[in-house]
mmCIF file of C-alpha atoms and ligand atoms in Angstrom:
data_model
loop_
_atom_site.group_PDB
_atom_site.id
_atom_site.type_symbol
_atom_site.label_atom_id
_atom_site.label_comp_id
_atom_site.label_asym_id
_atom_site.label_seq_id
_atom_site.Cartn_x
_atom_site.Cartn_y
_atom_site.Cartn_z
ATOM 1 C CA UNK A 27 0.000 0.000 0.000
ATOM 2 C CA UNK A 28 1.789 3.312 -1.219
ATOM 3 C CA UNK A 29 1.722 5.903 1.231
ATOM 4 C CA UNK A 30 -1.161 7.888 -0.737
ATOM 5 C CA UNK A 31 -3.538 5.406 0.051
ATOM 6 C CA UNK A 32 -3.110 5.516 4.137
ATOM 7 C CA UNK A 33 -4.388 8.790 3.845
ATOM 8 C CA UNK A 34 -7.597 9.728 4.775
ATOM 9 C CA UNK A 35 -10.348 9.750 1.842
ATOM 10 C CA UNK A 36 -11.645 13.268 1.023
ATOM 11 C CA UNK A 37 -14.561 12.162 -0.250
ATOM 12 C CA UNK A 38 -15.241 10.928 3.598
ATOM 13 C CA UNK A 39 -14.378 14.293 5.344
ATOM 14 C CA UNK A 40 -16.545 16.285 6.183
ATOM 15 C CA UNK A 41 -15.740 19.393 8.793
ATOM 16 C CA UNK A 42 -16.160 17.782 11.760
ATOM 17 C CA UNK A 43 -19.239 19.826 13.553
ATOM 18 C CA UNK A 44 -18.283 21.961 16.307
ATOM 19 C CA UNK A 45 -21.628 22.247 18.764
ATOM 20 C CA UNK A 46 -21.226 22.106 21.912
ATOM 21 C CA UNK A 47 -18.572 25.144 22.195
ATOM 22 C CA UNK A 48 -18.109 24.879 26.261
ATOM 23 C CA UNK A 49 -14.295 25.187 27.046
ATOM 24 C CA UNK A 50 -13.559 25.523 23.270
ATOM 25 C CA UNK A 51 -10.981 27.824 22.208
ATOM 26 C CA UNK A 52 -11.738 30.765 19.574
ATOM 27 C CA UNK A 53 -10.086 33.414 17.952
ATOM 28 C CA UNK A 54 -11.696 35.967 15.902
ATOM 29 C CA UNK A 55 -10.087 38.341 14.000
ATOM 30 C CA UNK A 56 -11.749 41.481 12.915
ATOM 31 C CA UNK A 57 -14.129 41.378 16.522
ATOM 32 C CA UNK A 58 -14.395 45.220 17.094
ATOM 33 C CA UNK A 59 -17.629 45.645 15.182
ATOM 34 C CA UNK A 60 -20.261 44.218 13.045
ATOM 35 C CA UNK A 61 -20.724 40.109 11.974
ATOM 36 C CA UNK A 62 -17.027 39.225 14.161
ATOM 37 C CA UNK A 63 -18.609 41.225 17.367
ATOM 38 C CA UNK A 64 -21.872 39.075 17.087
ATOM 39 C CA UNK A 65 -19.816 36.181 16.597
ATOM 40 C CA UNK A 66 -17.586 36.520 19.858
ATOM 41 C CA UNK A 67 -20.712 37.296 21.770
ATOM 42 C CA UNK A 68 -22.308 34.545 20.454
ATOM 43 C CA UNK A 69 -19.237 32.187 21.640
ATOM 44 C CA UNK A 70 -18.799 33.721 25.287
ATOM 45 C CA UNK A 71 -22.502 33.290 25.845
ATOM 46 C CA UNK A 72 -21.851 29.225 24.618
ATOM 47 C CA UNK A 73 -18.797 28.908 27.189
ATOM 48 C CA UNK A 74 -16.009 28.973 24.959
ATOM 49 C CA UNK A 75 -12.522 30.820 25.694
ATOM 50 C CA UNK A 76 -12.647 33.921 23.117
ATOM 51 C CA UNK A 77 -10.045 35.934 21.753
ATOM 52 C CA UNK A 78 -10.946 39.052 20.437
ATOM 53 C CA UNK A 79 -8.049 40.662 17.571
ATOM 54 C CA UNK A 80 -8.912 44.198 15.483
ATOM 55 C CA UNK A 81 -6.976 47.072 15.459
ATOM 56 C CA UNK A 82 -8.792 49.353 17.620
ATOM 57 C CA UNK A 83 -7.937 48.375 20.957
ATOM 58 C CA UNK A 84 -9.776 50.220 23.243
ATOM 59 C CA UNK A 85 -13.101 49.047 20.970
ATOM 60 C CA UNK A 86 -12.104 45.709 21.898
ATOM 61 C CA UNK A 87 -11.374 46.379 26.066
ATOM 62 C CA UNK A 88 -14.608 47.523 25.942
ATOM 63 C CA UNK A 89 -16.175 44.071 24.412
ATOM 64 C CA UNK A 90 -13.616 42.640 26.991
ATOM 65 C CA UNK A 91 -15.290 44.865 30.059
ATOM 66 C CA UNK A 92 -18.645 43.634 28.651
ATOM 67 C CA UNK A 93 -18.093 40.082 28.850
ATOM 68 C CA UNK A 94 -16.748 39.256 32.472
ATOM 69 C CA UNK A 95 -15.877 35.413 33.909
ATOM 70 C CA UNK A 96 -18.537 33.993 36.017
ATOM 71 C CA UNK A 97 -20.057 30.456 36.084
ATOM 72 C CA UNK A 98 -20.464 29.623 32.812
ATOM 73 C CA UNK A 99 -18.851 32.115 30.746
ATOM 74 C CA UNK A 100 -14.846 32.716 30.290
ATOM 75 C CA UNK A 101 -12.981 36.219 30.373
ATOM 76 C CA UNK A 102 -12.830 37.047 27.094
ATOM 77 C CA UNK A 103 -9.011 37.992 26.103
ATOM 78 C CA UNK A 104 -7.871 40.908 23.387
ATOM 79 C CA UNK A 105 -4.918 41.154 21.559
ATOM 80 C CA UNK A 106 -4.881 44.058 18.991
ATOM 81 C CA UNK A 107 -3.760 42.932 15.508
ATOM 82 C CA UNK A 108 -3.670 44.278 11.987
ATOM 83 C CA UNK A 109 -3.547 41.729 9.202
ATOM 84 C CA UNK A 110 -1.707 43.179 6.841
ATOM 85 C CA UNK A 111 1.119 43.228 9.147
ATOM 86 C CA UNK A 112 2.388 39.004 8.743
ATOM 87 C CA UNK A 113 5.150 39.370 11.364
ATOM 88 C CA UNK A 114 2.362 40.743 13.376
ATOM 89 C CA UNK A 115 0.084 37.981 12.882
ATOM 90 C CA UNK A 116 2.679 35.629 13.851
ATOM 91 C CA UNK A 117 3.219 36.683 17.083
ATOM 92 C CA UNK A 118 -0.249 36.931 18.143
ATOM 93 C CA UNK A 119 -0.959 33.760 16.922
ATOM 94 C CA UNK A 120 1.627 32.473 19.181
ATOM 95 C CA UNK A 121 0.580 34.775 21.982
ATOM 96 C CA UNK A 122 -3.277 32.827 21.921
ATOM 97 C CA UNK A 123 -1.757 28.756 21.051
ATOM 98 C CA UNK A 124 0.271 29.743 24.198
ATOM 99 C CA UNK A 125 -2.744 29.472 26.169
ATOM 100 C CA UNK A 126 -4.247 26.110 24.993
ATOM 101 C CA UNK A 127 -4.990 24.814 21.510
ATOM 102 C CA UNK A 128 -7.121 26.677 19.155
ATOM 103 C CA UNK A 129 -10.384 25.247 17.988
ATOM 104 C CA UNK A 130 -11.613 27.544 15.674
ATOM 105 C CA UNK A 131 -10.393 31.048 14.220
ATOM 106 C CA UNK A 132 -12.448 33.184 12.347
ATOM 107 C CA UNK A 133 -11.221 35.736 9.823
ATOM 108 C CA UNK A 134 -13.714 38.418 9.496
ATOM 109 C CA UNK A 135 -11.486 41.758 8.956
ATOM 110 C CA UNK A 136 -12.892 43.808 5.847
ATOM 111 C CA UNK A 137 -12.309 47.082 4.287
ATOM 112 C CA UNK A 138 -15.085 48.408 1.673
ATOM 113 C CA UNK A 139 -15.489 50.966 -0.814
ATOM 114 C CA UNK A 140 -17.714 51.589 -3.530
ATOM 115 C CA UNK A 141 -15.777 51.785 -6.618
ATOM 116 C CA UNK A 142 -16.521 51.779 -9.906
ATOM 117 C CA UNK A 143 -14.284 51.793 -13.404
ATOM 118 C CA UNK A 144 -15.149 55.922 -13.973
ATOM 119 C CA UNK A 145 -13.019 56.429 -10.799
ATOM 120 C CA UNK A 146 -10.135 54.442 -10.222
ATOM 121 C CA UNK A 147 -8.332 54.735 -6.876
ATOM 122 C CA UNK A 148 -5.275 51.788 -6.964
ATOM 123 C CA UNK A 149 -4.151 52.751 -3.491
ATOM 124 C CA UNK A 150 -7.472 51.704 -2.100
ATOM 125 C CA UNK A 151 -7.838 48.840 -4.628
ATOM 126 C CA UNK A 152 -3.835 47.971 -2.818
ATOM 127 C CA UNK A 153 -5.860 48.701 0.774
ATOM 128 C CA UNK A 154 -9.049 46.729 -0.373
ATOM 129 C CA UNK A 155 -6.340 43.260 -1.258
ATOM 130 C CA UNK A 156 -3.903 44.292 1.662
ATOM 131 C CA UNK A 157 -6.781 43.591 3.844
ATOM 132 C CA UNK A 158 -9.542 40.961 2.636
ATOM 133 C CA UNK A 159 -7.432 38.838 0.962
ATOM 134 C CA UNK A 160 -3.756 39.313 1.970
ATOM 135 C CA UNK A 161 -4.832 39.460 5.548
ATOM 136 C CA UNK A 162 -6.553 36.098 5.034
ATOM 137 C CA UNK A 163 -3.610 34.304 3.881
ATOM 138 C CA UNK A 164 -1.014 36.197 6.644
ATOM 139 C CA UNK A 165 -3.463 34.679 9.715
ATOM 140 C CA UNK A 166 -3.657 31.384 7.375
ATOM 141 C CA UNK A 167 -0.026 31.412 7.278
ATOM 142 C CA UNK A 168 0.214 32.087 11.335
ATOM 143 C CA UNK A 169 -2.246 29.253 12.373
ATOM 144 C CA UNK A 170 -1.991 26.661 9.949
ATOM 145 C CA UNK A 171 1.098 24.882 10.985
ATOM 146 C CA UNK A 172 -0.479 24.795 14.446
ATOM 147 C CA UNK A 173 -3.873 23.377 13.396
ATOM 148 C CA UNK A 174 -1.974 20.851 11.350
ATOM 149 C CA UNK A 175 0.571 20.133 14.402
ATOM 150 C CA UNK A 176 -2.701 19.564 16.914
ATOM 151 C CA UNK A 177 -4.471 17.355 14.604
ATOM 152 C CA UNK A 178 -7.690 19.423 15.068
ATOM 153 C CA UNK A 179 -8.906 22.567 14.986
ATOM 154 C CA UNK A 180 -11.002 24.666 11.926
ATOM 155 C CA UNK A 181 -10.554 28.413 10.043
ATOM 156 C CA UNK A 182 -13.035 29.994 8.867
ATOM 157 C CA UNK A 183 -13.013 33.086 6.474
ATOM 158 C CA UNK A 184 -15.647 35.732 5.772
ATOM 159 C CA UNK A 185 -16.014 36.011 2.007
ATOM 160 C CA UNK A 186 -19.209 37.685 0.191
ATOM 161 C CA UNK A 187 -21.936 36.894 -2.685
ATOM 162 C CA UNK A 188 -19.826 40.676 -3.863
ATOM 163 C CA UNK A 189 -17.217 37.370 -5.002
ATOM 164 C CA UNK A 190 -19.568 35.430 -7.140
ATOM 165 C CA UNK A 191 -19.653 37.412 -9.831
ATOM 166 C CA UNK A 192 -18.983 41.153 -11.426
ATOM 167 C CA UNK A 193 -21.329 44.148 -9.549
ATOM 168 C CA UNK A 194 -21.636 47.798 -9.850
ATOM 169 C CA UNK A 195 -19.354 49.489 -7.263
ATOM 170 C CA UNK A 196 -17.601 46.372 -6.671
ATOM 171 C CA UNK A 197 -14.219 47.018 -8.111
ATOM 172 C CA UNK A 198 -12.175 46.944 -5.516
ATOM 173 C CA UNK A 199 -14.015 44.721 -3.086
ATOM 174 C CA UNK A 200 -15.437 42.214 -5.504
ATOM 175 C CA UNK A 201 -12.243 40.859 -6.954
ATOM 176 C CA UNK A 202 -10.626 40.288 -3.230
ATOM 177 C CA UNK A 203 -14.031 38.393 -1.983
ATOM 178 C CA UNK A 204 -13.562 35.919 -5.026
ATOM 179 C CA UNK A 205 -9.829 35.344 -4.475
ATOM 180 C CA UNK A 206 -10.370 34.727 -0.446
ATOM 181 C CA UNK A 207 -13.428 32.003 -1.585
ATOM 182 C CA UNK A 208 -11.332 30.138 -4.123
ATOM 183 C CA UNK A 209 -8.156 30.222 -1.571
ATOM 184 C CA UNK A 210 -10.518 28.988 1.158
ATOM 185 C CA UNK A 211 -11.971 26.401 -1.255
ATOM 186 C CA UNK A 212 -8.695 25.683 -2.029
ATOM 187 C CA UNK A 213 -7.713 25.427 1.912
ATOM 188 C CA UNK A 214 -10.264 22.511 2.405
ATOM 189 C CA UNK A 215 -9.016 20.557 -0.198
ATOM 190 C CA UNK A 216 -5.308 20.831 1.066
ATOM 191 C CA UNK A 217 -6.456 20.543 4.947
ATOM 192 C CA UNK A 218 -9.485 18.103 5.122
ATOM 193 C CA UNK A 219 -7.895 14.964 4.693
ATOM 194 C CA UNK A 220 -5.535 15.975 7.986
ATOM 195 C CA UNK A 221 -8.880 16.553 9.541
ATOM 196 C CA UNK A 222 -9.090 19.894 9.910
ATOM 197 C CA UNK A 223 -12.412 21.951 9.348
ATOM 198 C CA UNK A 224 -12.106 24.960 7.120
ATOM 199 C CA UNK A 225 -15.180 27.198 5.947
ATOM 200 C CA UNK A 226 -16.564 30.184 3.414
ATOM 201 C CA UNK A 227 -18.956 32.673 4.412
ATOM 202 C CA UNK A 228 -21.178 34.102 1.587
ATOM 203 C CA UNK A 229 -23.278 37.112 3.622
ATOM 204 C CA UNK A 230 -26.004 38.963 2.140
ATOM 205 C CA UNK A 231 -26.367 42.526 3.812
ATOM 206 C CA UNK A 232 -25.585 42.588 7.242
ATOM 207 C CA UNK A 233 -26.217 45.793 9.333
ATOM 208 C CA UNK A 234 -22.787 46.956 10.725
ATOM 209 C CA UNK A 235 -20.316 50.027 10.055
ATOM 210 C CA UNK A 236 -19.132 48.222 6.644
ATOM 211 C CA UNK A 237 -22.472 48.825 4.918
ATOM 212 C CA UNK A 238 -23.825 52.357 6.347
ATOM 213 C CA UNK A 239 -22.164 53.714 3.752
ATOM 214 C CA UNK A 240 -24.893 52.389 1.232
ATOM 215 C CA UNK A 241 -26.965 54.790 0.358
ATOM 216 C CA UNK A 242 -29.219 52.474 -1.574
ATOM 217 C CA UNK A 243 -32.154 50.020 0.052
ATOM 218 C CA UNK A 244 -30.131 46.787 1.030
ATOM 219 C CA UNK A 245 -32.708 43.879 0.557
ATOM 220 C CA UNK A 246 -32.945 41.414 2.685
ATOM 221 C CA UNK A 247 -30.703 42.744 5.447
ATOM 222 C CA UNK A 248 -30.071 41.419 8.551
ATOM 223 C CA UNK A 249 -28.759 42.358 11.632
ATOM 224 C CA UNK A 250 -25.021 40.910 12.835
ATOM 225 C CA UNK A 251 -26.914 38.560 15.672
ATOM 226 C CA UNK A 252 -28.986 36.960 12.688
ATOM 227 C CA UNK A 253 -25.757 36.152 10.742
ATOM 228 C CA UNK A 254 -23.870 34.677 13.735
ATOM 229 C CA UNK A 255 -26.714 32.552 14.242
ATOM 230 C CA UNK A 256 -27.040 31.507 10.960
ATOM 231 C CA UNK A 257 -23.061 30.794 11.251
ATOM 232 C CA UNK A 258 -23.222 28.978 14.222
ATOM 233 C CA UNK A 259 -25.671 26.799 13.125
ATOM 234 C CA UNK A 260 -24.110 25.554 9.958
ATOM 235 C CA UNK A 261 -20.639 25.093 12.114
ATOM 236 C CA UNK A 262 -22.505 22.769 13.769
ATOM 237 C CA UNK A 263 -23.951 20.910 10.939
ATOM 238 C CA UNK A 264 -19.967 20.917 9.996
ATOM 239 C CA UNK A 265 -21.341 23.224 6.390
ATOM 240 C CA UNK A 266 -18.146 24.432 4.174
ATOM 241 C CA UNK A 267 -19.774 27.143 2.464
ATOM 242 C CA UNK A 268 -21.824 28.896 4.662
ATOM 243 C CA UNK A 269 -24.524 31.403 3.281
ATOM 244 C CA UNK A 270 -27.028 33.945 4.358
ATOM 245 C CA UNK A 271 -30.076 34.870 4.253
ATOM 246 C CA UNK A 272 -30.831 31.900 1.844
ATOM 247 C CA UNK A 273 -33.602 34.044 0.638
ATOM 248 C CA UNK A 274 -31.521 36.346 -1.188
ATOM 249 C CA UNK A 275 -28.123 34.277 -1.500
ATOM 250 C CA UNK A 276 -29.924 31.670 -3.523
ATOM 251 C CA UNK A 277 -30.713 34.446 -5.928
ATOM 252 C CA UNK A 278 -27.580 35.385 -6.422
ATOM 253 C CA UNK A 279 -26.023 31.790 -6.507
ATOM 254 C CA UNK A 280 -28.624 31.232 -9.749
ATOM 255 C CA UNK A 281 -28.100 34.761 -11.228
ATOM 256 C CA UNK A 282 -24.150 33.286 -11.301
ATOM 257 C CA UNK A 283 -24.968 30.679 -13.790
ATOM 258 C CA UNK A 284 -26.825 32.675 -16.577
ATOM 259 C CA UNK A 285 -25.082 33.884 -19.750
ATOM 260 C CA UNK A 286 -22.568 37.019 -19.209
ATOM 261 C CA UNK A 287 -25.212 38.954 -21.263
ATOM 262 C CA UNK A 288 -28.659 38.042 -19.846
ATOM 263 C CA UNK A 289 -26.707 38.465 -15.770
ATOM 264 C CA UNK A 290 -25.549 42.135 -16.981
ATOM 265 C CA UNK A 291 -28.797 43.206 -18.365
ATOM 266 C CA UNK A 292 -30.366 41.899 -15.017
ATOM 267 C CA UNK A 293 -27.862 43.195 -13.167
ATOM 268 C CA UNK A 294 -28.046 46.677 -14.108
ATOM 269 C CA UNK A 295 -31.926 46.503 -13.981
ATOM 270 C CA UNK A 296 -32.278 45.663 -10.692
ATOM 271 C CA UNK A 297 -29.335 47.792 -9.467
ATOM 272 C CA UNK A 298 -30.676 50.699 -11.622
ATOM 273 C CA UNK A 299 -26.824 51.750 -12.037
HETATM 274 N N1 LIG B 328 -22.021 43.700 6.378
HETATM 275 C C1 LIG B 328 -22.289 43.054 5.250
HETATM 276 O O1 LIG B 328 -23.348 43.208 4.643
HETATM 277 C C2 LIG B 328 -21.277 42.088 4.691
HETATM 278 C C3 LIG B 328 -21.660 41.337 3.584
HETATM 279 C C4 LIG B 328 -20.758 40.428 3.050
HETATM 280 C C5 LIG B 328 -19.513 40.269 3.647
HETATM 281 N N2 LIG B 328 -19.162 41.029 4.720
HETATM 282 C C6 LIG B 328 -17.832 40.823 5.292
HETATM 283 O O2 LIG B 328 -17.953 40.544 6.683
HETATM 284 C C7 LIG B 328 -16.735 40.909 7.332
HETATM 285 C C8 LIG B 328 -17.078 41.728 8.573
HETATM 286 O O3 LIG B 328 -17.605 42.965 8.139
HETATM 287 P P1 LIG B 328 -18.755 43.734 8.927
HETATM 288 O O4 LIG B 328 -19.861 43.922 7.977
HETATM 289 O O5 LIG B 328 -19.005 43.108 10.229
HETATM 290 O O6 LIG B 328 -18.071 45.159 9.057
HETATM 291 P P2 LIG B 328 -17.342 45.927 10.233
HETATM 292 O O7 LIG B 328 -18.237 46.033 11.395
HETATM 293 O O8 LIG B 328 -16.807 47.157 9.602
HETATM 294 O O9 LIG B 328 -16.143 44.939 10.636
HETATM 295 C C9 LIG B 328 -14.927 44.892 9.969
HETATM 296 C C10 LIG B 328 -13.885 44.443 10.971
HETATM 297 O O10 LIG B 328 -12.637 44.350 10.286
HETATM 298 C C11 LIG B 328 -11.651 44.922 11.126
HETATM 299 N N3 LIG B 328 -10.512 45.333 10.315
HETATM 300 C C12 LIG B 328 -10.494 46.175 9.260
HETATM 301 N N4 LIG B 328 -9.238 46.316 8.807
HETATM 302 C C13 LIG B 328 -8.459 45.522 9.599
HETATM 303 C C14 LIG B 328 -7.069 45.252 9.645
HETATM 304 N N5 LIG B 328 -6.208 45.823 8.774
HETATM 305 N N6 LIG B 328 -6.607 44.387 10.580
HETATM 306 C C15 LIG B 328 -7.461 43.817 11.476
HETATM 307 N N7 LIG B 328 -8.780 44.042 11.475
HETATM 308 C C16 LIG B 328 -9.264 44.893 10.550
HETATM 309 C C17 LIG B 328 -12.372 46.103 11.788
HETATM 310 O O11 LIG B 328 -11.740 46.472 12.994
HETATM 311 P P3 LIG B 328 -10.672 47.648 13.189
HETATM 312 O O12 LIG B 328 -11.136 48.834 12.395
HETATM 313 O O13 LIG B 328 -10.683 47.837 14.669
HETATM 314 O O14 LIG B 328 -9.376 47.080 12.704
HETATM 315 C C18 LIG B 328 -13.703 45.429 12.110
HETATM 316 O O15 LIG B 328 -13.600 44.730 13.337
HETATM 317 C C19 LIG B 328 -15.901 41.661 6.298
HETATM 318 O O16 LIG B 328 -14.949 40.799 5.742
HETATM 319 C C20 LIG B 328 -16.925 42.038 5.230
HETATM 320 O O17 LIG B 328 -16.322 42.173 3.971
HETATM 321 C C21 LIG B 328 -20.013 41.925 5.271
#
């Protein structure tokens, strides 16, 4: 039997499901707002041991003042970080794996602007990749190695329907969402036969300082509580690519497969731009 064959099947892995989050370890980067908030409140309500990483620190002592120890809830912990910095991410990534093995991090630092081909801004299109997608593969790069080294453990990245296909204003956000799917898609194939759990996250709207800036009416948004519920429900059901709200991402999941012409036309009708 060639060594290719003792490995475990792909086809057989799953991620394993992560429910019961009591005395789990979790590390979300890009916590001092919006969706990555929600998510590390939703965690230190569950009982798991958060870590909280942004760059505004005193946005995330105040999450850390509002979640206390008692009972059944951990202090949560909050290391400042800013992803574009990979010596940076390093060393906090060594800073949390000091305290315990990791179970699950969660990449969920963003930058957005509306951008369009009329005015081009390549410092904030270099900002827009520095951030979404370079900062996913720096905290890849930092936590990897350890997930692999444990034998457990699962990262999780927050992508967007913005990286399914071409939209209005999505110049310089669009093209970083579709690289960060296809290297977390890409992730899961490398990491799932070693057993580790890696996931996409697809969002609609979601109500948080990243999309008050729209001035248009955002259908079926949500607020940040609704998506980390809808998140941690599908990490329990062990889901790689993780949308919401189905009612609108299933739209734009079938709007991907029409003809370039017919999805432009329908595009810019229902955009009106
Ligand atoms: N809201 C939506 O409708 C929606 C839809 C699809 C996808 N998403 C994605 O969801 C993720 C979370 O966004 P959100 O809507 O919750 O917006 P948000 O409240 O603005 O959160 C963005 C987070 O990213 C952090 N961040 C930005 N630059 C960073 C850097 N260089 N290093 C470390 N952290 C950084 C921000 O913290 P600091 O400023 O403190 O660093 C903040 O905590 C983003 O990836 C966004 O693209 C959002």
């Amino acid at each position: 039997m060639s060594a290719a064959d003792t490995r475990p099947s792909l086809w057989r892995s799953a991620n394993p499901p992560l429910r019961d989050w009591r005395g789990l370890r979790v590390w979300v980067v890009g916590a001092s707002s919006g969706i990555g908030e929600a998510c590390a409140h939703a965690w230190w309500q569950a009982g798991a041991h958060v870590t909280v990483s942004a760059r505004q620190a005193d946005a995330l002592q105040r999450f850390v003042d509002a979640h206390p120890a008692d009972e059944q809830h951990h202090a949560v912990r909050a290391e400042s970080l800013d992803v574009t910095d990979l010596a940076a991410c390093r060393a906090v990534a060594e800073r949390v794996l000091a305290a315990g093995t990791i179970d699950l991090v969660l990449f969920c630092a963003g930058h957005y602007k509306a951008m369009r081909a009329t005015a081009m801004d390549v410092p904030d299109i270099a900002k827009h990749n520095a951030v979404n997608y370079m900062g996913a593969v720096h905290l890849s790069a930092a936590i990897v190695p350890a997930l692999l080294a444990q034998g457990h453990g699962h990262i999780s990245f927050i992508s967007s329907v913005a990286g399914f296909r071409g939209l209005p204003n999505g110049l310089a956000y669009g093209p970083t969402k579709a690289a960060l799917t296809h290297w977390a898609q890409t992730l899961y194939i490398d990491l799932a036969p070693h057993g580790i759990g890696v996931s996409v996250v697809h969002p609609g709207f979601v109500q948080t300082p990243l999309t008050a800036q729209n001035e248009f009416k955002m259908p079926a948004i949500i607020t940040p509580t609704e998506a980390a519920q809808a998140m941690m429900g599908d990490w329990a059901r062990g889901v790689f690519e993780i949308h919401y709200p189905k009612r609108f991402t299933r739209v734009l999941k079938a709007l991907r497969c029409l003809p370039h012409r017919l999805y432009c036309w329908i595009v810019l009708r229902a955009t009106g731009l």
